[in-house]
mmCIF file with all atom_site columns, C-alpha atoms and ligand atoms in Angstrom:
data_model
loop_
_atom_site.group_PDB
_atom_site.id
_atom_site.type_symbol
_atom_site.label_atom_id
_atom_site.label_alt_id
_atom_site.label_comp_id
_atom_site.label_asym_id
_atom_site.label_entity_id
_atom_site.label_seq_id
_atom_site.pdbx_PDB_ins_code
_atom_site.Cartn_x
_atom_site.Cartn_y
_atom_site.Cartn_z
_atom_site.occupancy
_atom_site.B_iso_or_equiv
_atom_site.pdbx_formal_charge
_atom_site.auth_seq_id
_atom_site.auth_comp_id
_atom_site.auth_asym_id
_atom_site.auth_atom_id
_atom_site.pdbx_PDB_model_num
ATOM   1   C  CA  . UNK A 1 1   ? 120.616 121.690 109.010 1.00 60.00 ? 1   UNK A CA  1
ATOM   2   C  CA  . UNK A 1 2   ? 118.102 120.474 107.018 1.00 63.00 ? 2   UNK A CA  1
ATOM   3   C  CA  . UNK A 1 3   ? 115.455 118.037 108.404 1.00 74.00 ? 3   UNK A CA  1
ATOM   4   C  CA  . UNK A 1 4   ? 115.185 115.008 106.264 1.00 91.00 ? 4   UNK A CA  1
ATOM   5   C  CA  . UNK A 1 5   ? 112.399 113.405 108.584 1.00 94.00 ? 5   UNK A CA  1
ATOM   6   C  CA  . UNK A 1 6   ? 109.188 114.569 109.993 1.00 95.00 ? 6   UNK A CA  1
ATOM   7   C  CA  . UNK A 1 7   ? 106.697 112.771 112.761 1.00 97.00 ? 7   UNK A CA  1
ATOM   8   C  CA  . UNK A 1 8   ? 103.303 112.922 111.446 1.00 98.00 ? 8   UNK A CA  1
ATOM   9   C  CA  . UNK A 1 9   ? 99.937  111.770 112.525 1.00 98.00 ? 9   UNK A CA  1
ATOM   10  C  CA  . UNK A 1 10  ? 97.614  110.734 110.347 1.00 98.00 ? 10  UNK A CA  1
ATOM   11  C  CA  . UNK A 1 11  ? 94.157  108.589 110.951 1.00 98.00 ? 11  UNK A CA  1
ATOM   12  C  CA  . UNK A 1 12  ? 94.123  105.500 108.739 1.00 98.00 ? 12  UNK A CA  1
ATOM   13  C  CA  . UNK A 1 13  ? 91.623  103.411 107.845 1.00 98.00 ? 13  UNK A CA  1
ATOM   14  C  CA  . UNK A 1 14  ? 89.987  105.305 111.462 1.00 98.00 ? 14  UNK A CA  1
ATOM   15  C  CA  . UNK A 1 15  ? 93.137  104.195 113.458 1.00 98.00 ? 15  UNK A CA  1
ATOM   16  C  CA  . UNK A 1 16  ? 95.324  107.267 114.234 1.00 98.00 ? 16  UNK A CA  1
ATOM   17  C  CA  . UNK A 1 17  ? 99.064  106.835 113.550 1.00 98.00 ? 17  UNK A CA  1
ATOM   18  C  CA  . UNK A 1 18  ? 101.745 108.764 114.838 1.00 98.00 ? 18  UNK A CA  1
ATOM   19  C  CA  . UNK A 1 19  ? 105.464 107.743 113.135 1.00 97.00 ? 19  UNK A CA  1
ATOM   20  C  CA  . UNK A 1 20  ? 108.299 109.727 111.643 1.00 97.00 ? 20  UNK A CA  1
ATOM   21  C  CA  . UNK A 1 21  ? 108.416 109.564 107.837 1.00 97.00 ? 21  UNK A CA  1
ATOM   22  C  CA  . UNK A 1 22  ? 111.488 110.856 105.235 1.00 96.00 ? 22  UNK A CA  1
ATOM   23  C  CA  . UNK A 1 23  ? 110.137 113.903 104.294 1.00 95.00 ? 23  UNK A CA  1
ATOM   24  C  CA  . UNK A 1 24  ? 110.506 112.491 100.108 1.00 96.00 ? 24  UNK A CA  1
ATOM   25  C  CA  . UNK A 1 25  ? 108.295 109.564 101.205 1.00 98.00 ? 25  UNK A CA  1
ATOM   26  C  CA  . UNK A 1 26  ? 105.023 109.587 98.802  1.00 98.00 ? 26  UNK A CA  1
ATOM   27  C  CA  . UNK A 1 27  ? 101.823 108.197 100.627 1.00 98.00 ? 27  UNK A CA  1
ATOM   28  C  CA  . UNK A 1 28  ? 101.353 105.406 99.062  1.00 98.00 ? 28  UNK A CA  1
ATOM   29  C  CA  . UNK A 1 29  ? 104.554 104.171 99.613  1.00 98.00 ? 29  UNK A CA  1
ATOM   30  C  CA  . UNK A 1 30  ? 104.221 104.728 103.606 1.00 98.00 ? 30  UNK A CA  1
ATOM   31  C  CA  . UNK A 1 31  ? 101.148 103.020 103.680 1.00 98.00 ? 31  UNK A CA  1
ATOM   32  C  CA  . UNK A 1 32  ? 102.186 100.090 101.337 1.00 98.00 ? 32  UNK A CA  1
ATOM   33  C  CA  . UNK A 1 33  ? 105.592 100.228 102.944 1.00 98.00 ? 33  UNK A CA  1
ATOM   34  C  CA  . UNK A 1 34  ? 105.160 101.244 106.635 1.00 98.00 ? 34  UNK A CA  1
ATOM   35  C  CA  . UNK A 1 35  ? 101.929 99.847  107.696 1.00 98.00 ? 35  UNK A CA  1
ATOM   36  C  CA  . UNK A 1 36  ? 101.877 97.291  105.365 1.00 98.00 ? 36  UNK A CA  1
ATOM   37  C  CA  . UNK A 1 37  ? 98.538  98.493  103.379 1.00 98.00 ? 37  UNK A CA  1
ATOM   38  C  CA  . UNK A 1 38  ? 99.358  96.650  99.904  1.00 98.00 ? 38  UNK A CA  1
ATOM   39  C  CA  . UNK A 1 39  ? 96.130  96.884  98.323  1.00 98.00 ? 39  UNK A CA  1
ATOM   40  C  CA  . UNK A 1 40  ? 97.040  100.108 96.789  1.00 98.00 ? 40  UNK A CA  1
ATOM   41  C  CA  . UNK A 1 41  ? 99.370  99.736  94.047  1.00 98.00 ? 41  UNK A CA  1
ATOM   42  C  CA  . UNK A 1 42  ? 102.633 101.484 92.397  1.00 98.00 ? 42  UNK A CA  1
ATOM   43  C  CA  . UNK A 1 43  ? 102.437 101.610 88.517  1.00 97.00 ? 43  UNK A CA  1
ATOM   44  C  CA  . UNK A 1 44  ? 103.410 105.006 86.848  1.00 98.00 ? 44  UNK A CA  1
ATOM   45  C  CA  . UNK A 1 45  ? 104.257 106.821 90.197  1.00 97.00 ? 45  UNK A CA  1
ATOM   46  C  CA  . UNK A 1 46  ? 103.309 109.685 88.346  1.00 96.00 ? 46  UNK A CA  1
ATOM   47  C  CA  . UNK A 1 47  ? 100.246 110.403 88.375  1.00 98.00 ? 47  UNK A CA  1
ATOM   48  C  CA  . UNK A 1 48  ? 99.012  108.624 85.223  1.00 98.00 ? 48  UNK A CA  1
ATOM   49  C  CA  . UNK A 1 49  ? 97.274  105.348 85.900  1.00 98.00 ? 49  UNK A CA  1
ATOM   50  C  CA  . UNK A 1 50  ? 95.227  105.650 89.074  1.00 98.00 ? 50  UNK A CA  1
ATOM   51  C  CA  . UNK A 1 51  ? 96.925  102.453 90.667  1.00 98.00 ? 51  UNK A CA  1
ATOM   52  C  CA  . UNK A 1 52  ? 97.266  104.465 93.650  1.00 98.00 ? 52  UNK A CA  1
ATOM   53  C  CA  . UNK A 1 53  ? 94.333  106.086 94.337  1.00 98.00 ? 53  UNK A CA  1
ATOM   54  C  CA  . UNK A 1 54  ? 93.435  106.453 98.031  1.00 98.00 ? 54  UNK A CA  1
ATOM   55  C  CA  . UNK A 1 55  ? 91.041  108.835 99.559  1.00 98.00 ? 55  UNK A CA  1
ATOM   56  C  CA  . UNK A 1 56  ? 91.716  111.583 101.874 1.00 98.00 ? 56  UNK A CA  1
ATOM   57  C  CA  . UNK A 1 57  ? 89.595  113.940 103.550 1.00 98.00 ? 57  UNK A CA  1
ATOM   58  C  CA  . UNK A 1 58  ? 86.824  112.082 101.452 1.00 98.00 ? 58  UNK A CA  1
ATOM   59  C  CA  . UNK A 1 59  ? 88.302  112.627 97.918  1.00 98.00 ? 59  UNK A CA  1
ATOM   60  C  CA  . UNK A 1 60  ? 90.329  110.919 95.894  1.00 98.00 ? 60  UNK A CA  1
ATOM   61  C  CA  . UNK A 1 61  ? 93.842  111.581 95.014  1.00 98.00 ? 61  UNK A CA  1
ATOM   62  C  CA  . UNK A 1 62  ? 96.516  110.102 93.724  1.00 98.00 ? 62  UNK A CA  1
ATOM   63  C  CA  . UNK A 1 63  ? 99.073  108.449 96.275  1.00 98.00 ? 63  UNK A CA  1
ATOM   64  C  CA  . UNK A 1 64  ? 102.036 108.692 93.934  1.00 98.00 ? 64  UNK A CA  1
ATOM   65  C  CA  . UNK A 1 65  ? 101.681 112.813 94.099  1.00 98.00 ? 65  UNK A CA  1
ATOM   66  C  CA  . UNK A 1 66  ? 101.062 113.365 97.568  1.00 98.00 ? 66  UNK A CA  1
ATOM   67  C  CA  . UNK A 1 67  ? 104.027 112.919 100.220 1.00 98.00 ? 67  UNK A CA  1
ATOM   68  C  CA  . UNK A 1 68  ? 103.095 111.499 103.214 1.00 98.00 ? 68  UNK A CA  1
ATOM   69  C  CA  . UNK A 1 69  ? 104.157 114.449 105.582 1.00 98.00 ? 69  UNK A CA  1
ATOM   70  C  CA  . UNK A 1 70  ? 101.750 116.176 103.693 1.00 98.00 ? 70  UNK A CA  1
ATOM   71  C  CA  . UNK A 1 71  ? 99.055  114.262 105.166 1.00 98.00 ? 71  UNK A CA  1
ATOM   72  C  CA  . UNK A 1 72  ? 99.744  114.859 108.927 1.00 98.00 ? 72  UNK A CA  1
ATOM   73  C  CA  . UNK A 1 73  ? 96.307  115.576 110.384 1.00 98.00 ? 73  UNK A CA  1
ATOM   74  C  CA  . UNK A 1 74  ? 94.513  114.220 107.917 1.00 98.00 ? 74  UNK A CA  1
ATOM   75  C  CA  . UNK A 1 75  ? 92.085  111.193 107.435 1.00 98.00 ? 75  UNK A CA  1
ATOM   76  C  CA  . UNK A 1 76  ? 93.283  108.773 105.033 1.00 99.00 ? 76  UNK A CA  1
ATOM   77  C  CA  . UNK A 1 77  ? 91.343  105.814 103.565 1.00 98.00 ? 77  UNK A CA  1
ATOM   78  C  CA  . UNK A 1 78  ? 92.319  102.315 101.640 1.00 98.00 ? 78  UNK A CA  1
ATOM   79  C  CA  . UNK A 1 79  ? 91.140  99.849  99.710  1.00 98.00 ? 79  UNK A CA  1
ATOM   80  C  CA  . UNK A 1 80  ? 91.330  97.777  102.892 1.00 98.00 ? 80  UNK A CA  1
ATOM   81  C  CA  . UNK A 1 81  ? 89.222  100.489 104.836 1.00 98.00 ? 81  UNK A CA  1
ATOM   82  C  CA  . UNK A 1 82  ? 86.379  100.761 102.475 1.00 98.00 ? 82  UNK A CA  1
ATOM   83  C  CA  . UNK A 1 83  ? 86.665  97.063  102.100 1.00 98.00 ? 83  UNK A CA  1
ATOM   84  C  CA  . UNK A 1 84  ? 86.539  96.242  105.774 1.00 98.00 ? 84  UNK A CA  1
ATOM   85  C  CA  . UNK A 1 85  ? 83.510  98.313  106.251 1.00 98.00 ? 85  UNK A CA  1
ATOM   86  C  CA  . UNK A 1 86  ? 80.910  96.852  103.312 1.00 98.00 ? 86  UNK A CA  1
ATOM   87  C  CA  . UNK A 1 87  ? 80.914  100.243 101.719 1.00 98.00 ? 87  UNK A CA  1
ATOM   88  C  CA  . UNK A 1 88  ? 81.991  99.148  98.612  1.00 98.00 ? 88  UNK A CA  1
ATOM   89  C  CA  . UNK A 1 89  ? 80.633  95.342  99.091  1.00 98.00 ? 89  UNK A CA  1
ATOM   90  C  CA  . UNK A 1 90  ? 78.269  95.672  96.379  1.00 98.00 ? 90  UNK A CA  1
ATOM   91  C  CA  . UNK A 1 91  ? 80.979  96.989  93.834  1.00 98.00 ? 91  UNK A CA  1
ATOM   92  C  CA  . UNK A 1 92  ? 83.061  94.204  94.612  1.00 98.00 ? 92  UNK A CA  1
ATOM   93  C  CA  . UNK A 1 93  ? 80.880  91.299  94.093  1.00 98.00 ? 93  UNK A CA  1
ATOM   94  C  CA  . UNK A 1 94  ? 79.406  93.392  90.712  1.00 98.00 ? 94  UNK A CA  1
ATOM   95  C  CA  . UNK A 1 95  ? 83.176  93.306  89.675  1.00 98.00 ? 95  UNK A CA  1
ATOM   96  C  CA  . UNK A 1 96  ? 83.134  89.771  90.478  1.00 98.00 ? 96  UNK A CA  1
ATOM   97  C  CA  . UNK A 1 97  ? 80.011  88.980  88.723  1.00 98.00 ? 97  UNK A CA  1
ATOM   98  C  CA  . UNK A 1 98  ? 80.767  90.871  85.515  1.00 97.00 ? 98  UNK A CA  1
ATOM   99  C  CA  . UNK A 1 99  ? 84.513  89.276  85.651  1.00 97.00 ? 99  UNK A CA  1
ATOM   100 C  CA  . UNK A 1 100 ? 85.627  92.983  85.863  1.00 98.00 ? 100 UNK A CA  1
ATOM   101 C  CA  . UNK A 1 101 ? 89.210  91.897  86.647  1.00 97.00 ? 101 UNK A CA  1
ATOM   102 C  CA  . UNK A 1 102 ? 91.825  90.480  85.139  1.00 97.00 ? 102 UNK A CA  1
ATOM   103 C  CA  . UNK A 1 103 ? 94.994  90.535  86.921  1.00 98.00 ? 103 UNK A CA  1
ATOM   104 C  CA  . UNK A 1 104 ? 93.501  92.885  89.408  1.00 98.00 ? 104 UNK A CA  1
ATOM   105 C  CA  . UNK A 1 105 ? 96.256  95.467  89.506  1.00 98.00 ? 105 UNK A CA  1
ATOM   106 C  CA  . UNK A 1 106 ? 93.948  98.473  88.729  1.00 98.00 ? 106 UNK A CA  1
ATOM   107 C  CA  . UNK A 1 107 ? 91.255  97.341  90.630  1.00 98.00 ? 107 UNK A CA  1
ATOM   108 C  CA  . UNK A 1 108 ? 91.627  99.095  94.202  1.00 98.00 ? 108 UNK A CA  1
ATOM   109 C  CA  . UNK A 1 109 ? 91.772  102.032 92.388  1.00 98.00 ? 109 UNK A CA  1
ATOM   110 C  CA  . UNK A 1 110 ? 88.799  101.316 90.203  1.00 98.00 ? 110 UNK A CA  1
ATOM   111 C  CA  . UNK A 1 111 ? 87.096  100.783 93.287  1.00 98.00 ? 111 UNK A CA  1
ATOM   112 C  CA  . UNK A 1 112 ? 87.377  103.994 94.984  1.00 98.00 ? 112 UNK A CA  1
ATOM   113 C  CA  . UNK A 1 113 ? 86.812  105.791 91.955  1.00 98.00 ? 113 UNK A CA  1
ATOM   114 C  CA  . UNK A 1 114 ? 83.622  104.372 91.027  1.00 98.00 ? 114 UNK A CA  1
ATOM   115 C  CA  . UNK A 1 115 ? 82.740  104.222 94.689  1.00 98.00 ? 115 UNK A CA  1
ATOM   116 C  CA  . UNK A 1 116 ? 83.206  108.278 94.624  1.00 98.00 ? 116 UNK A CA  1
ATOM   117 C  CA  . UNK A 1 117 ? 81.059  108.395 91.199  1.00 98.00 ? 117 UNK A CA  1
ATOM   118 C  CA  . UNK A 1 118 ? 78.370  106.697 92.452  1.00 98.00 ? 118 UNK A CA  1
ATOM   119 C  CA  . UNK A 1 119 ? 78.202  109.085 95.803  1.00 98.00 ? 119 UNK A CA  1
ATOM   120 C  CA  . UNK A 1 120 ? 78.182  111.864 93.724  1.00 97.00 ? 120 UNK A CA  1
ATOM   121 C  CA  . UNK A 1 121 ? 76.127  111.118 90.861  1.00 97.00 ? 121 UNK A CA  1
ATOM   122 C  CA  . UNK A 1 122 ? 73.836  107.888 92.237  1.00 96.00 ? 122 UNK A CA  1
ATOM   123 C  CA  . UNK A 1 123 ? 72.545  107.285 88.613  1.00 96.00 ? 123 UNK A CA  1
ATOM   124 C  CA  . UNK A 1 124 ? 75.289  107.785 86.001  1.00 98.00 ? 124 UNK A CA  1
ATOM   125 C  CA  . UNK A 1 125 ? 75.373  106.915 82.114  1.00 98.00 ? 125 UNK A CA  1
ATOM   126 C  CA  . UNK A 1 126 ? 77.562  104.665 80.880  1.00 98.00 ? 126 UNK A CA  1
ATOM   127 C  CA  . UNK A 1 127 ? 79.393  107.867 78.896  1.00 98.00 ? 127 UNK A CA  1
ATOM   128 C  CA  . UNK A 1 128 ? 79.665  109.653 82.365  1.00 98.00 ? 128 UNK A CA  1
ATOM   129 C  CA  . UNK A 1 129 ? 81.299  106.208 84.127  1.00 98.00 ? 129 UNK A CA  1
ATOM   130 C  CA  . UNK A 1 130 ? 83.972  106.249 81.441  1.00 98.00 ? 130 UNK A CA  1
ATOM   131 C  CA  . UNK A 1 131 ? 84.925  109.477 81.494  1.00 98.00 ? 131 UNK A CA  1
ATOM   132 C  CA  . UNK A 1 132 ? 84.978  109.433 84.931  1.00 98.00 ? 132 UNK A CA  1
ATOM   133 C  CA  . UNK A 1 133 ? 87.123  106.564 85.068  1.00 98.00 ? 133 UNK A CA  1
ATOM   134 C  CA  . UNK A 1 134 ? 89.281  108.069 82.938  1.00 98.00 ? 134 UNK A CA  1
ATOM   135 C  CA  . UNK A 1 135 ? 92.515  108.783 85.086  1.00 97.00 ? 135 UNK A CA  1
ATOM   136 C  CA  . UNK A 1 136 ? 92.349  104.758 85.773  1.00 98.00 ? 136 UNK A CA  1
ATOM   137 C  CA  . UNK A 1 137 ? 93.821  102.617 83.446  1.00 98.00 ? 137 UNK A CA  1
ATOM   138 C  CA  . UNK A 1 138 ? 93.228  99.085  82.756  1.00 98.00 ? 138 UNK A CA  1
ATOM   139 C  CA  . UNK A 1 139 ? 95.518  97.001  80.588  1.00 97.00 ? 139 UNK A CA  1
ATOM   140 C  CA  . UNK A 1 140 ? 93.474  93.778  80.748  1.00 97.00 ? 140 UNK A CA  1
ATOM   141 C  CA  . UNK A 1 141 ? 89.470  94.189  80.927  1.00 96.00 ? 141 UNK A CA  1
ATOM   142 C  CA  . UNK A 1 142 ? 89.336  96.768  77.308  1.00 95.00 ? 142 UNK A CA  1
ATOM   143 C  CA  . UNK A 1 143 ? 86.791  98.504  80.550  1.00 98.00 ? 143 UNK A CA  1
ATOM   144 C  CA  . UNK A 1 144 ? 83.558  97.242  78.612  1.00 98.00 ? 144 UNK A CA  1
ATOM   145 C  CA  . UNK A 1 145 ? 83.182  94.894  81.621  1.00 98.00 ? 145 UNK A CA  1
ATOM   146 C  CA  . UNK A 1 146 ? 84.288  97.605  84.620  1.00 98.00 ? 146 UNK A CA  1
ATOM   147 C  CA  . UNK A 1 147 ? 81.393  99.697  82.918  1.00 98.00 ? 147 UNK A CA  1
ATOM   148 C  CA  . UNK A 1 148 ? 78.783  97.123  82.904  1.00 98.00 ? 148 UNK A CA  1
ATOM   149 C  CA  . UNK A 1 149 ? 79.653  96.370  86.647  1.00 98.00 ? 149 UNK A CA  1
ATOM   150 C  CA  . UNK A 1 150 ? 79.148  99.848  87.835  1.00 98.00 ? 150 UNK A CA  1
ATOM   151 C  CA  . UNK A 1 151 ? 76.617  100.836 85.869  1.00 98.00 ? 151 UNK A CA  1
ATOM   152 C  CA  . UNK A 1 152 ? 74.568  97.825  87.391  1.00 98.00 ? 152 UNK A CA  1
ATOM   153 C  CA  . UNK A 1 153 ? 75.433  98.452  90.918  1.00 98.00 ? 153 UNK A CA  1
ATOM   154 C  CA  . UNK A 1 154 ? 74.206  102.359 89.842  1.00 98.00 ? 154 UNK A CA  1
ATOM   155 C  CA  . UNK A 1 155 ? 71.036  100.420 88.988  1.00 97.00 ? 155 UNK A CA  1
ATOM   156 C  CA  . UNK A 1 156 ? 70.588  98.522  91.917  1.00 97.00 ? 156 UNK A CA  1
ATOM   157 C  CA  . UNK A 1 157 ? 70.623  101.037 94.712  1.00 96.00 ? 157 UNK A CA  1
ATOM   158 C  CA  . UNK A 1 158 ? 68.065  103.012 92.695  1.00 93.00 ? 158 UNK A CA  1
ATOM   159 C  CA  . UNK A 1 159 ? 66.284  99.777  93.362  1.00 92.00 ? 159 UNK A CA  1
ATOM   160 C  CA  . UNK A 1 160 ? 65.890  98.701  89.349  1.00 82.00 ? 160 UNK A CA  1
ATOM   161 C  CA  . UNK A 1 161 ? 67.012  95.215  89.007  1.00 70.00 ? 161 UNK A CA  1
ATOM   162 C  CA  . UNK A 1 162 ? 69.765  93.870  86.571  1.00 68.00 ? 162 UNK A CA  1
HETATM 163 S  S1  . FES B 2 .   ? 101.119 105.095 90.445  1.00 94.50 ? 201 FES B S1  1
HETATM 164 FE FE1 . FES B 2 .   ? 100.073 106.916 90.964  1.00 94.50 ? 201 FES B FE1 1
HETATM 165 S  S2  . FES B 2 .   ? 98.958  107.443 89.195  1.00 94.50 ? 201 FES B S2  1
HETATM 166 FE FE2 . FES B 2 .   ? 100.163 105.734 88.595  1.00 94.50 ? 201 FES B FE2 1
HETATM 167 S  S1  . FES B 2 .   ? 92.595  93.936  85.568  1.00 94.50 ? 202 FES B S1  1
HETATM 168 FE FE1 . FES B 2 .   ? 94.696  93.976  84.992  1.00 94.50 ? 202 FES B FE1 1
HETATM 169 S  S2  . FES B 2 .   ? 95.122  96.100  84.850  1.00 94.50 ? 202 FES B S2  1
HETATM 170 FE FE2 . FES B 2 .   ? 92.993  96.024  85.147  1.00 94.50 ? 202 FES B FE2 1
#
């Protein structure tokens, strides 16, 4: 017979969780769905727009293309976890500042990218921010705005004011 459910444990947000998930069930659907972690969004569910970019094992992926069985043992991380911490504090009020959102559907995933750009490469150009924003898509902001908001937080934790 084939198994059409699996128990997995994976540690979200630092909390572990051990549940049974349908084997077809994407991340980002268990989290939104199961644990009730919304502030990762559902747009192309495939792989396209970034709306459901999370982070596991410390990278970003894309929710939409990874089932949730396959993350059994892993650590996973939200919006809500990088939020709750003041990792990304600075991002968020930069976004606020430079009125980097519009509706605000692409912006969790905005978030994590640019918070992974900026651990990687502290001091990007503006060129290097687009491009690597590029798997994120935006249909409000035209990104001019998104740019301006990292690049300044870039700026400000090498300590040159904006
Ligand atoms: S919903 Fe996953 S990339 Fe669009
Ligand atoms: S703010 Fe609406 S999609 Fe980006």
């Amino acid at each position: 017979m084939i198994e059409r459910s699996t128990e997995v444990t994976i540690t979200v947000n630092g909390e572990v969780v051990t549940q049974r998930v349908e084997a077809r069930q994407h991340l980002v659907d268990f989290l939104r769905e199961e644990l009730q972690l919304t502030g990762s969004h559902v747009g192309c569910e495939h792989g396209v727009c970034g709306a459901c970019t999370l982070r596991v094992e410390g990278r970003i992926v894309r929710g939409c293309l990874m089932l949730a069985a396959q993350a059994d043992g892993l650590r996973v991380e939200t919006i809500e976890g990088l939020a709750e911490s003041g990792e990304i504090a600075d991002l968020q009020a930069a976004f606020l500042e430079r009125n980097a959102l519009q509706c605000g559907y692409c912006t969790p995933g905005m978030l994590l990218t640019a918070a992974e750009l900026l651990a990687t490469r502290p001091c990007p150009s503006r060129a290097e921010i687009r491009a690597y924003l590029s798997g994120n898509y935006c249909r409000c902001t035209g990104y001019q705005a998104i740019v301006d908001a990292i690049a300044a937080v870039a700026a400000r934790r090498q300590g040159r004011l904006t």
